[in-house]
Amino acid sequence: MQTSNAKPVPVLGIESSCDETGVAVYDRERGLLAHALYSQVQLHAEYGGVVPELASRDHVRKLLPLIRQTLAEAGIRIADLGGVAYTAGPGLVGALLVGASAARSMAWALEIPAIGVHHMEGHLLAPMLEEEPPEPPFVALLVSGGHSMLIEVAAIGRYRLLGDTLDDAAGEAFDKTAKMMGLPYPGGPTLARLAATAEPGQFRFTRPMTDRPGLDFSFSGLKTQVLLAWQRSDQSDSVRASIARDFEEAIVETLVIKCRRAMQATGARRLVIAGGVGANRRLRAQLVDAAAADGFKTYFPRLEFCTDNGAMIALAGSIRLHAGQFNDAQIKVFPRWDLESLSPLA
């Protein structure tokens, strides 16, 4: 990481860590100017999950047209850009390289700085795109894909891991459980919609690791409980819906319990929730109720910014570029990348 006194505006953001191609233009003075997202859900649906090689190829096909579209919607020329931000990790290495290569090439040609953004920092900062953004310090619950993390945020770039997933993350548990019961891909949102059609209480699943101290997560055992319940049932549509409802309730209650513990342990008064599972309506409602009971405030990004998107990358990149940070001209990506290793802002 290098530093300078440059304060580039506006910034182009590129997200290509997995199966969504996201592009956005963010200006520190005018806010989010435009954003576009292409999802590969239909491409991967017949395989029941993301195929990395197909994901990379589709990013190659879609990225440049999305950049042109987003710049046009923002009403700016490519020459007007002051910086480029791209997801450098964590994620699928091939998919990351597509976005990184495009971003670094543009930055080199335009002679502007570029910066690789940590995907989870993007999610963590996504609520700052809203009209009432959270100010550090706060605690963040990041529930996205293979991640379920509780982070103490003293300032942007100053992160302390409070709790992490020991096996399956919440999003993985949703997807795997849905697939196990024969629900179509993508499983998590499908399971949540099905759960809304049933009444709770037919099945009683444990709230993993809530019977002991600590803030770590583990959902593999819960997934096994659901598998056994499904195998022993008549596997009717009504049973499938009931299992979905009680499974979702177990996930949500576990996340809420851990969040309340984290808020009490740190003394924080603000809780940020971000990532794909952060779009779950039952989770949102229960955390709002918990906040009212315990005296803290919750911050959520709008639903379109819970899933992977270019806007969060443009914002995170803009913040770091504005602070004078940028990367050298090498194309580097980090499929695994520790959030606590990020450098704080000057």
PDB file of C-alpha atoms in Angstrom, residues 40-312:
ATOM      1  CA  GLN A  40     -24.965 -15.027 -13.014  1.00  0.00           C
ATOM      2  CA  VAL A  41     -27.709 -16.910 -11.146  1.00  0.00           C
ATOM      3  CA  GLN A  42     -29.262 -18.370 -14.310  1.00  0.00           C
ATOM      4  CA  LEU A  43     -25.850 -19.440 -15.610  1.00  0.00           C
ATOM      5  CA  HIS A  44     -25.042 -21.497 -12.504  1.00  0.00           C
ATOM      6  CA  ALA A  45     -28.575 -22.685 -11.670  1.00  0.00           C
ATOM      7  CA  GLU A  46     -28.337 -25.923 -13.675  1.00  0.00           C
ATOM      8  CA  TYR A  47     -25.202 -26.886 -11.703  1.00  0.00           C
ATOM      9  CA  GLY A  48     -26.710 -26.100  -8.288  1.00  0.00           C
ATOM     10  CA  GLY A  49     -23.819 -23.794  -7.359  1.00  0.00           C
ATOM     11  CA  VAL A  50     -21.139 -21.474  -8.710  1.00  0.00           C
ATOM     12  CA  VAL A  51     -18.762 -22.962 -11.302  1.00  0.00           C
ATOM     13  CA  PRO A  52     -15.572 -20.838 -10.982  1.00  0.00           C
ATOM     14  CA  GLU A  53     -14.422 -21.126 -14.616  1.00  0.00           C
ATOM     15  CA  LEU A  54     -17.843 -20.183 -15.963  1.00  0.00           C
ATOM     16  CA  ALA A  55     -17.999 -17.278 -13.520  1.00  0.00           C
ATOM     17  CA  SER A  56     -14.664 -15.900 -14.745  1.00  0.00           C
ATOM     18  CA  ARG A  57     -15.671 -16.150 -18.396  1.00  0.00           C
ATOM     19  CA  ASP A  58     -18.959 -14.380 -17.771  1.00  0.00           C
ATOM     20  CA  HIS A  59     -17.191 -11.529 -15.960  1.00  0.00           C
ATOM     21  CA  VAL A  60     -15.012 -11.107 -19.069  1.00  0.00           C
ATOM     22  CA  ARG A  61     -18.115 -10.869 -21.263  1.00  0.00           C
ATOM     23  CA  LYS A  62     -20.108  -8.497 -19.062  1.00  0.00           C
ATOM     24  CA  LEU A  63     -17.605  -6.165 -17.371  1.00  0.00           C
ATOM     25  CA  LEU A  64     -16.745  -3.699 -20.151  1.00  0.00           C
ATOM     26  CA  PRO A  65     -20.358  -3.228 -21.314  1.00  0.00           C
ATOM     27  CA  LEU A  66     -21.373  -2.590 -17.695  1.00  0.00           C
ATOM     28  CA  ILE A  67     -18.593  -0.016 -17.292  1.00  0.00           C
ATOM     29  CA  ARG A  68     -19.762   1.837 -20.413  1.00  0.00           C
ATOM     30  CA  GLN A  69     -23.381   1.679 -19.223  1.00  0.00           C
ATOM     31  CA  THR A  70     -22.560   2.962 -15.737  1.00  0.00           C
ATOM     32  CA  LEU A  71     -20.407   5.842 -16.961  1.00  0.00           C
ATOM     33  CA  ALA A  72     -23.193   6.882 -19.342  1.00  0.00           C
ATOM     34  CA  GLU A  73     -25.804   6.762 -16.553  1.00  0.00           C
ATOM     35  CA  ALA A  74     -23.487   8.800 -14.313  1.00  0.00           C
ATOM     36  CA  GLY A  75     -23.145  11.395 -17.068  1.00  0.00           C
ATOM     37  CA  ILE A  76     -19.354  11.342 -17.086  1.00  0.00           C
ATOM     38  CA  ARG A  77     -16.614  10.369 -19.513  1.00  0.00           C
ATOM     39  CA  ILE A  78     -13.959   7.832 -18.705  1.00  0.00           C
ATOM     40  CA  ALA A  79     -11.432  10.684 -18.734  1.00  0.00           C
ATOM     41  CA  ASP A  80     -13.338  12.328 -15.861  1.00  0.00           C
ATOM     42  CA  LEU A  81     -12.472   9.509 -13.459  1.00  0.00           C
ATOM     43  CA  GLY A  82     -10.070  10.327 -10.641  1.00  0.00           C
ATOM     44  CA  GLY A  83      -9.478   6.768  -9.450  1.00  0.00           C
ATOM     45  CA  VAL A  84     -10.431   3.133  -9.839  1.00  0.00           C
ATOM     46  CA  ALA A  85     -11.302   0.689  -7.055  1.00  0.00           C
ATOM     47  CA  TYR A  86     -11.659  -3.060  -7.510  1.00  0.00           C
ATOM     48  CA  THR A  87     -12.258  -6.090  -5.329  1.00  0.00           C
ATOM     49  CA  ALA A  88      -8.853  -7.683  -4.712  1.00  0.00           C
ATOM     50  CA  GLY A  89     -10.151 -10.417  -2.385  1.00  0.00           C
ATOM     51  CA  PRO A  90     -11.261 -12.582  -0.832  1.00  0.00           C
ATOM     52  CA  GLY A  91     -13.036 -14.528  -3.558  1.00  0.00           C
ATOM     53  CA  LEU A  92     -12.557 -16.798  -6.559  1.00  0.00           C
ATOM     54  CA  VAL A  93      -9.093 -16.174  -7.953  1.00  0.00           C
ATOM     55  CA  GLY A  94     -10.119 -16.200 -11.619  1.00  0.00           C
ATOM     56  CA  ALA A  95     -13.083 -13.918 -11.055  1.00  0.00           C
ATOM     57  CA  LEU A  96     -10.973 -11.511  -8.993  1.00  0.00           C
ATOM     58  CA  LEU A  97      -8.330 -11.358 -11.725  1.00  0.00           C
ATOM     59  CA  VAL A  98     -10.883 -10.245 -14.314  1.00  0.00           C
ATOM     60  CA  GLY A  99     -11.859  -7.179 -12.317  1.00  0.00           C
ATOM     61  CA  ALA A 100      -8.325  -6.434 -11.157  1.00  0.00           C
ATOM     62  CA  SER A 101      -6.913  -6.642 -14.693  1.00  0.00           C
ATOM     63  CA  ALA A 102      -9.551  -4.292 -16.088  1.00  0.00           C
ATOM     64  CA  ALA A 103      -9.143  -1.820 -13.232  1.00  0.00           C
ATOM     65  CA  ARG A 104      -5.349  -1.747 -13.351  1.00  0.00           C
ATOM     66  CA  SER A 105      -5.371  -1.361 -17.145  1.00  0.00           C
ATOM     67  CA  MET A 106      -7.762   1.584 -16.959  1.00  0.00           C
ATOM     68  CA  ALA A 107      -5.742   3.231 -14.191  1.00  0.00           C
ATOM     69  CA  TRP A 108      -2.515   2.818 -16.150  1.00  0.00           C
ATOM     70  CA  ALA A 109      -4.015   4.206 -19.365  1.00  0.00           C
ATOM     71  CA  LEU A 110      -5.652   7.167 -17.607  1.00  0.00           C
ATOM     72  CA  GLU A 111      -2.663   7.792 -15.300  1.00  0.00           C
ATOM     73  CA  ILE A 112      -4.851   7.751 -12.203  1.00  0.00           C
ATOM     74  CA  PRO A 113      -4.440   5.788  -8.950  1.00  0.00           C
ATOM     75  CA  ALA A 114      -6.100   2.432  -8.331  1.00  0.00           C
ATOM     76  CA  ILE A 115      -6.712   0.518  -5.149  1.00  0.00           C
ATOM     77  CA  GLY A 116      -7.641  -3.070  -4.350  1.00  0.00           C
ATOM     78  CA  VAL A 117     -10.537  -3.234  -1.890  1.00  0.00           C
ATOM     79  CA  HIS A 118     -11.195  -5.964   0.658  1.00  0.00           C
ATOM     80  CA  HIS A 119     -14.577  -7.461  -0.217  1.00  0.00           C
ATOM     81  CA  MET A 120     -15.686  -7.636   3.416  1.00  0.00           C
ATOM     82  CA  GLU A 121     -14.631  -4.051   4.093  1.00  0.00           C
ATOM     83  CA  GLY A 122     -16.895  -3.138   1.194  1.00  0.00           C
ATOM     84  CA  HIS A 123     -19.809  -4.890   2.887  1.00  0.00           C
ATOM     85  CA  LEU A 124     -18.897  -3.361   6.241  1.00  0.00           C
ATOM     86  CA  LEU A 125     -19.019   0.168   4.783  1.00  0.00           C
ATOM     87  CA  ALA A 126     -22.140  -0.366   2.624  1.00  0.00           C
ATOM     88  CA  PRO A 127     -24.491   1.256   5.206  1.00  0.00           C
ATOM     89  CA  MET A 128     -22.509   4.463   4.685  1.00  0.00           C
ATOM     90  CA  LEU A 129     -24.243   4.766   1.314  1.00  0.00           C
ATOM     91  CA  GLU A 130     -27.463   5.576   3.200  1.00  0.00           C
ATOM     92  CA  GLU A 131     -28.763   8.982   4.286  1.00  0.00           C
ATOM     93  CA  GLU A 132     -27.927   8.327   7.952  1.00  0.00           C
ATOM     94  CA  PRO A 133     -24.565   6.545   7.855  1.00  0.00           C
ATOM     95  CA  PRO A 134     -23.058   5.013  10.994  1.00  0.00           C
ATOM     96  CA  GLU A 135     -20.021   6.671  12.517  1.00  0.00           C
ATOM     97  CA  PRO A 136     -17.277   4.553  14.126  1.00  0.00           C
ATOM     98  CA  PRO A 137     -16.919   3.141  16.656  1.00  0.00           C
ATOM     99  CA  PHE A 138     -19.434   0.371  16.059  1.00  0.00           C
ATOM    100  CA  VAL A 139     -19.800  -3.403  15.903  1.00  0.00           C
ATOM    101  CA  ALA A 140     -20.463  -5.021  12.535  1.00  0.00           C
ATOM    102  CA  LEU A 141     -22.165  -8.336  11.814  1.00  0.00           C
ATOM    103  CA  LEU A 142     -20.922  -9.469   8.398  1.00  0.00           C
ATOM    104  CA  VAL A 143     -22.931 -12.389   7.022  1.00  0.00           C
ATOM    105  CA  SER A 144     -22.006 -12.845   3.384  1.00  0.00           C
ATOM    106  CA  GLY A 145     -21.400 -16.086   1.488  1.00  0.00           C
ATOM    107  CA  GLY A 146     -18.803 -18.094   3.376  1.00  0.00           C
ATOM    108  CA  HIS A 147     -18.403 -15.445   6.090  1.00  0.00           C
ATOM    109  CA  SER A 148     -20.155 -14.985   9.420  1.00  0.00           C
ATOM    110  CA  MET A 149     -18.128 -12.493  11.431  1.00  0.00           C
ATOM    111  CA  LEU A 150     -18.512 -10.030  14.269  1.00  0.00           C
ATOM    112  CA  ILE A 151     -16.066  -7.136  13.959  1.00  0.00           C
ATOM    113  CA  GLU A 152     -15.308  -4.306  16.346  1.00  0.00           C
ATOM    114  CA  VAL A 153     -14.694  -1.173  14.272  1.00  0.00           C
ATOM    115  CA  ALA A 154     -12.734   1.483  16.144  1.00  0.00           C
ATOM    116  CA  ALA A 155     -12.222   3.458  12.927  1.00  0.00           C
ATOM    117  CA  ILE A 156     -12.137   2.662   9.233  1.00  0.00           C
ATOM    118  CA  GLY A 157      -9.226   0.277   8.816  1.00  0.00           C
ATOM    119  CA  ARG A 158      -8.958  -0.460  12.542  1.00  0.00           C
ATOM    120  CA  TYR A 159     -10.764  -3.765  12.906  1.00  0.00           C
ATOM    121  CA  ARG A 160     -10.774  -6.385  15.652  1.00  0.00           C
ATOM    122  CA  LEU A 161     -12.272  -9.800  15.044  1.00  0.00           C
ATOM    123  CA  LEU A 162     -14.687 -10.666  17.854  1.00  0.00           C
ATOM    124  CA  GLY A 163     -16.153 -13.856  16.442  1.00  0.00           C
ATOM    125  CA  ASP A 164     -15.849 -15.953  13.286  1.00  0.00           C
ATOM    126  CA  THR A 165     -17.378 -19.070  11.802  1.00  0.00           C
ATOM    127  CA  LEU A 166     -15.684 -22.325  12.753  1.00  0.00           C
ATOM    128  CA  ASP A 167     -17.213 -24.275   9.849  1.00  0.00           C
ATOM    129  CA  ASP A 168     -20.268 -23.442   7.746  1.00  0.00           C
ATOM    130  CA  ALA A 169     -21.226 -19.786   7.707  1.00  0.00           C
ATOM    131  CA  ALA A 170     -24.878 -18.748   7.947  1.00  0.00           C
ATOM    132  CA  GLY A 171     -25.177 -18.165   4.202  1.00  0.00           C
ATOM    133  CA  GLU A 172     -23.610 -21.539   3.428  1.00  0.00           C
ATOM    134  CA  ALA A 173     -25.970 -23.252   5.856  1.00  0.00           C
ATOM    135  CA  PHE A 174     -28.960 -21.622   4.146  1.00  0.00           C
ATOM    136  CA  ASP A 175     -27.787 -22.684   0.680  1.00  0.00           C
ATOM    137  CA  LYS A 176     -26.784 -26.240   1.638  1.00  0.00           C
ATOM    138  CA  THR A 177     -29.962 -26.862   3.600  1.00  0.00           C
ATOM    139  CA  ALA A 178     -32.100 -25.609   0.723  1.00  0.00           C
ATOM    140  CA  LYS A 179     -30.275 -27.859  -1.733  1.00  0.00           C
ATOM    141  CA  MET A 180     -30.626 -30.837   0.620  1.00  0.00           C
ATOM    142  CA  MET A 181     -34.415 -30.383   0.614  1.00  0.00           C
ATOM    143  CA  GLY A 182     -34.569 -30.067  -3.163  1.00  0.00           C
ATOM    144  CA  LEU A 183     -35.098 -26.306  -3.391  1.00  0.00           C
ATOM    145  CA  PRO A 184     -33.823 -24.581  -6.539  1.00  0.00           C
ATOM    146  CA  TYR A 185     -30.649 -22.490  -6.705  1.00  0.00           C
ATOM    147  CA  PRO A 186     -29.977 -19.961  -5.222  1.00  0.00           C
ATOM    148  CA  GLY A 187     -31.128 -21.811  -2.141  1.00  0.00           C
ATOM    149  CA  GLY A 188     -30.899 -19.195   0.622  1.00  0.00           C
ATOM    150  CA  PRO A 189     -33.465 -16.691  -0.700  1.00  0.00           C
ATOM    151  CA  THR A 190     -35.707 -19.558  -1.854  1.00  0.00           C
ATOM    152  CA  LEU A 191     -35.658 -21.108   1.614  1.00  0.00           C
ATOM    153  CA  ALA A 192     -36.456 -17.756   3.246  1.00  0.00           C
ATOM    154  CA  ARG A 193     -39.464 -17.250   0.980  1.00  0.00           C
ATOM    155  CA  LEU A 194     -40.710 -20.757   1.751  1.00  0.00           C
ATOM    156  CA  ALA A 195     -40.224 -20.192   5.491  1.00  0.00           C
ATOM    157  CA  ALA A 196     -42.587 -17.226   5.348  1.00  0.00           C
ATOM    158  CA  THR A 197     -45.453 -19.581   4.414  1.00  0.00           C
ATOM    159  CA  ALA A 198     -45.254 -21.734   7.569  1.00  0.00           C
ATOM    160  CA  GLU A 199     -45.898 -21.299  11.263  1.00  0.00           C
ATOM    161  CA  PRO A 200     -42.962 -21.863  13.640  1.00  0.00           C
ATOM    162  CA  GLY A 201     -42.659 -24.564  16.261  1.00  0.00           C
ATOM    163  CA  GLN A 202     -43.135 -27.906  14.533  1.00  0.00           C
ATOM    164  CA  PHE A 203     -39.401 -28.662  14.719  1.00  0.00           C
ATOM    165  CA  ARG A 204     -37.027 -27.623  17.459  1.00  0.00           C
ATOM    166  CA  PHE A 205     -33.471 -27.060  16.341  1.00  0.00           C
ATOM    167  CA  THR A 206     -30.615 -25.959  18.585  1.00  0.00           C
ATOM    168  CA  ARG A 207     -29.132 -22.460  18.629  1.00  0.00           C
ATOM    169  CA  PRO A 208     -25.493 -23.472  18.052  1.00  0.00           C
ATOM    170  CA  MET A 209     -22.835 -22.366  20.555  1.00  0.00           C
ATOM    171  CA  THR A 210     -25.207 -20.100  22.467  1.00  0.00           C
ATOM    172  CA  ASP A 211     -24.998 -22.324  25.555  1.00  0.00           C
ATOM    173  CA  ARG A 212     -21.382 -21.319  26.176  1.00  0.00           C
ATOM    174  CA  PRO A 213     -19.420 -18.052  26.325  1.00  0.00           C
ATOM    175  CA  GLY A 214     -17.886 -16.585  23.203  1.00  0.00           C
ATOM    176  CA  LEU A 215     -18.848 -14.979  19.905  1.00  0.00           C
ATOM    177  CA  ASP A 216     -17.835 -17.630  17.359  1.00  0.00           C
ATOM    178  CA  PHE A 217     -20.349 -19.315  15.071  1.00  0.00           C
ATOM    179  CA  SER A 218     -20.843 -22.921  13.982  1.00  0.00           C
ATOM    180  CA  PHE A 219     -23.735 -24.022  11.769  1.00  0.00           C
ATOM    181  CA  SER A 220     -22.629 -27.442  10.490  1.00  0.00           C
ATOM    182  CA  GLY A 221     -24.302 -29.278  13.387  1.00  0.00           C
ATOM    183  CA  LEU A 222     -27.556 -27.407  12.789  1.00  0.00           C
ATOM    184  CA  LYS A 223     -27.400 -28.429   9.141  1.00  0.00           C
ATOM    185  CA  THR A 224     -27.049 -32.074  10.233  1.00  0.00           C
ATOM    186  CA  GLN A 225     -30.085 -31.759  12.523  1.00  0.00           C
ATOM    187  CA  VAL A 226     -32.138 -30.507   9.604  1.00  0.00           C
ATOM    188  CA  LEU A 227     -30.898 -33.342   7.394  1.00  0.00           C
ATOM    189  CA  LEU A 228     -32.016 -35.944   9.944  1.00  0.00           C
ATOM    190  CA  ALA A 229     -35.383 -34.252  10.417  1.00  0.00           C
ATOM    191  CA  TRP A 230     -35.917 -34.168   6.648  1.00  0.00           C
ATOM    192  CA  GLN A 231     -34.896 -37.795   6.142  1.00  0.00           C
ATOM    193  CA  ARG A 232     -37.226 -38.979   8.923  1.00  0.00           C
ATOM    194  CA  SER A 233     -40.205 -36.990   7.633  1.00  0.00           C
ATOM    195  CA  ASP A 234     -42.660 -37.753   4.845  1.00  0.00           C
ATOM    196  CA  GLN A 235     -40.896 -35.008   2.834  1.00  0.00           C
ATOM    197  CA  SER A 236     -44.166 -33.333   1.961  1.00  0.00           C
ATOM    198  CA  ASP A 237     -44.397 -29.704   0.883  1.00  0.00           C
ATOM    199  CA  SER A 238     -45.868 -28.693   4.240  1.00  0.00           C
ATOM    200  CA  VAL A 239     -43.032 -30.397   6.154  1.00  0.00           C
ATOM    201  CA  ARG A 240     -40.466 -28.766   3.885  1.00  0.00           C
ATOM    202  CA  ALA A 241     -41.954 -25.345   4.679  1.00  0.00           C
ATOM    203  CA  SER A 242     -42.064 -26.078   8.423  1.00  0.00           C
ATOM    204  CA  ILE A 243     -38.445 -27.218   8.480  1.00  0.00           C
ATOM    205  CA  ALA A 244     -37.447 -24.122   6.503  1.00  0.00           C
ATOM    206  CA  ARG A 245     -39.234 -21.869   9.014  1.00  0.00           C
ATOM    207  CA  ASP A 246     -37.748 -23.474  12.119  1.00  0.00           C
ATOM    208  CA  PHE A 247     -34.289 -23.696  10.557  1.00  0.00           C
ATOM    209  CA  GLU A 248     -34.402 -20.015   9.647  1.00  0.00           C
ATOM    210  CA  GLU A 249     -35.567 -19.177  13.149  1.00  0.00           C
ATOM    211  CA  ALA A 250     -32.606 -21.069  14.629  1.00  0.00           C
ATOM    212  CA  ILE A 251     -30.125 -19.193  12.410  1.00  0.00           C
ATOM    213  CA  VAL A 252     -31.694 -15.808  13.119  1.00  0.00           C
ATOM    214  CA  GLU A 253     -31.933 -16.294  16.886  1.00  0.00           C
ATOM    215  CA  THR A 254     -28.316 -17.460  17.015  1.00  0.00           C
ATOM    216  CA  LEU A 255     -27.119 -14.370  15.135  1.00  0.00           C
ATOM    217  CA  VAL A 256     -29.199 -12.085  17.350  1.00  0.00           C
ATOM    218  CA  ILE A 257     -27.910 -13.672  20.576  1.00  0.00           C
ATOM    219  CA  LYS A 258     -24.311 -13.279  19.429  1.00  0.00           C
ATOM    220  CA  CYS A 259     -24.885  -9.667  18.354  1.00  0.00           C
ATOM    221  CA  ARG A 260     -26.366  -8.771  21.742  1.00  0.00           C
ATOM    222  CA  ARG A 261     -23.384 -10.383  23.466  1.00  0.00           C
ATOM    223  CA  ALA A 262     -20.966  -8.432  21.266  1.00  0.00           C
ATOM    224  CA  MET A 263     -22.704  -5.147  21.988  1.00  0.00           C
ATOM    225  CA  GLN A 264     -22.598  -5.835  25.723  1.00  0.00           C
ATOM    226  CA  ALA A 265     -18.952  -6.942  25.649  1.00  0.00           C
ATOM    227  CA  THR A 266     -17.733  -3.889  23.737  1.00  0.00           C
ATOM    228  CA  GLY A 267     -20.105  -1.271  25.103  1.00  0.00           C
ATOM    229  CA  ALA A 268     -20.838  -0.157  21.535  1.00  0.00           C
ATOM    230  CA  ARG A 269     -24.050   1.740  20.838  1.00  0.00           C
ATOM    231  CA  ARG A 270     -24.201   1.145  17.070  1.00  0.00           C
ATOM    232  CA  LEU A 271     -24.570  -2.165  15.228  1.00  0.00           C
ATOM    233  CA  VAL A 272     -24.006  -2.490  11.474  1.00  0.00           C
ATOM    234  CA  ILE A 273     -25.456  -5.497   9.642  1.00  0.00           C
ATOM    235  CA  ALA A 274     -24.250  -6.215   6.110  1.00  0.00           C
ATOM    236  CA  GLY A 275     -23.884  -9.013   3.594  1.00  0.00           C
ATOM    237  CA  GLY A 276     -26.366 -11.198   1.750  1.00  0.00           C
ATOM    238  CA  VAL A 277     -27.957 -12.735   4.865  1.00  0.00           C
ATOM    239  CA  GLY A 278     -28.412  -9.168   6.120  1.00  0.00           C
ATOM    240  CA  ALA A 279     -31.290  -8.943   3.638  1.00  0.00           C
ATOM    241  CA  ASN A 280     -33.252 -11.538   5.615  1.00  0.00           C
ATOM    242  CA  ARG A 281     -36.378  -9.766   6.846  1.00  0.00           C
ATOM    243  CA  ARG A 282     -36.780 -11.847  10.011  1.00  0.00           C
ATOM    244  CA  LEU A 283     -33.163 -11.122  11.002  1.00  0.00           C
ATOM    245  CA  ARG A 284     -33.692  -7.415  10.454  1.00  0.00           C
ATOM    246  CA  ALA A 285     -36.879  -7.359  12.501  1.00  0.00           C
ATOM    247  CA  GLN A 286     -35.403  -9.278  15.429  1.00  0.00           C
ATOM    248  CA  LEU A 287     -32.278  -7.128  15.537  1.00  0.00           C
ATOM    249  CA  VAL A 288     -34.389  -3.962  15.536  1.00  0.00           C
ATOM    250  CA  ASP A 289     -36.365  -5.390  18.477  1.00  0.00           C
ATOM    251  CA  ALA A 290     -33.134  -6.329  20.279  1.00  0.00           C
ATOM    252  CA  ALA A 291     -31.749  -2.846  19.736  1.00  0.00           C
ATOM    253  CA  ALA A 292     -34.873  -1.273  21.221  1.00  0.00           C
ATOM    254  CA  ALA A 293     -34.641  -3.564  24.253  1.00  0.00           C
ATOM    255  CA  ASP A 294     -30.904  -3.093  24.835  1.00  0.00           C
ATOM    256  CA  GLY A 295     -30.535   0.570  23.900  1.00  0.00           C
ATOM    257  CA  PHE A 296     -28.386   0.464  20.767  1.00  0.00           C
ATOM    258  CA  LYS A 297     -29.086   1.489  17.164  1.00  0.00           C
ATOM    259  CA  THR A 298     -29.013  -0.711  14.050  1.00  0.00           C
ATOM    260  CA  TYR A 299     -27.782   0.251  10.588  1.00  0.00           C
ATOM    261  CA  PHE A 300     -28.606  -1.741   7.442  1.00  0.00           C
ATOM    262  CA  PRO A 301     -27.757  -1.098   3.804  1.00  0.00           C
ATOM    263  CA  ARG A 302     -30.744  -1.079   1.472  1.00  0.00           C
ATOM    264  CA  LEU A 303     -31.563  -4.542   0.144  1.00  0.00           C
ATOM    265  CA  GLU A 304     -29.851  -4.035  -3.229  1.00  0.00           C
ATOM    266  CA  PHE A 305     -26.565  -3.314  -1.429  1.00  0.00           C
ATOM    267  CA  CYS A 306     -26.689  -6.369   0.844  1.00  0.00           C
ATOM    268  CA  THR A 307     -25.606  -8.706  -1.938  1.00  0.00           C
ATOM    269  CA  ASP A 308     -22.309  -8.179  -3.788  1.00  0.00           C
ATOM    270  CA  ASN A 309     -22.315  -4.875  -5.673  1.00  0.00           C
ATOM    271  CA  GLY A 310     -20.042  -2.272  -7.192  1.00  0.00           C
ATOM    272  CA  ALA A 311     -21.352   0.608  -5.078  1.00  0.00           C
ATOM    273  CA  MET A 312     -19.779  -0.677  -1.862  1.00  0.00           C
TER     274      MET A 312
END
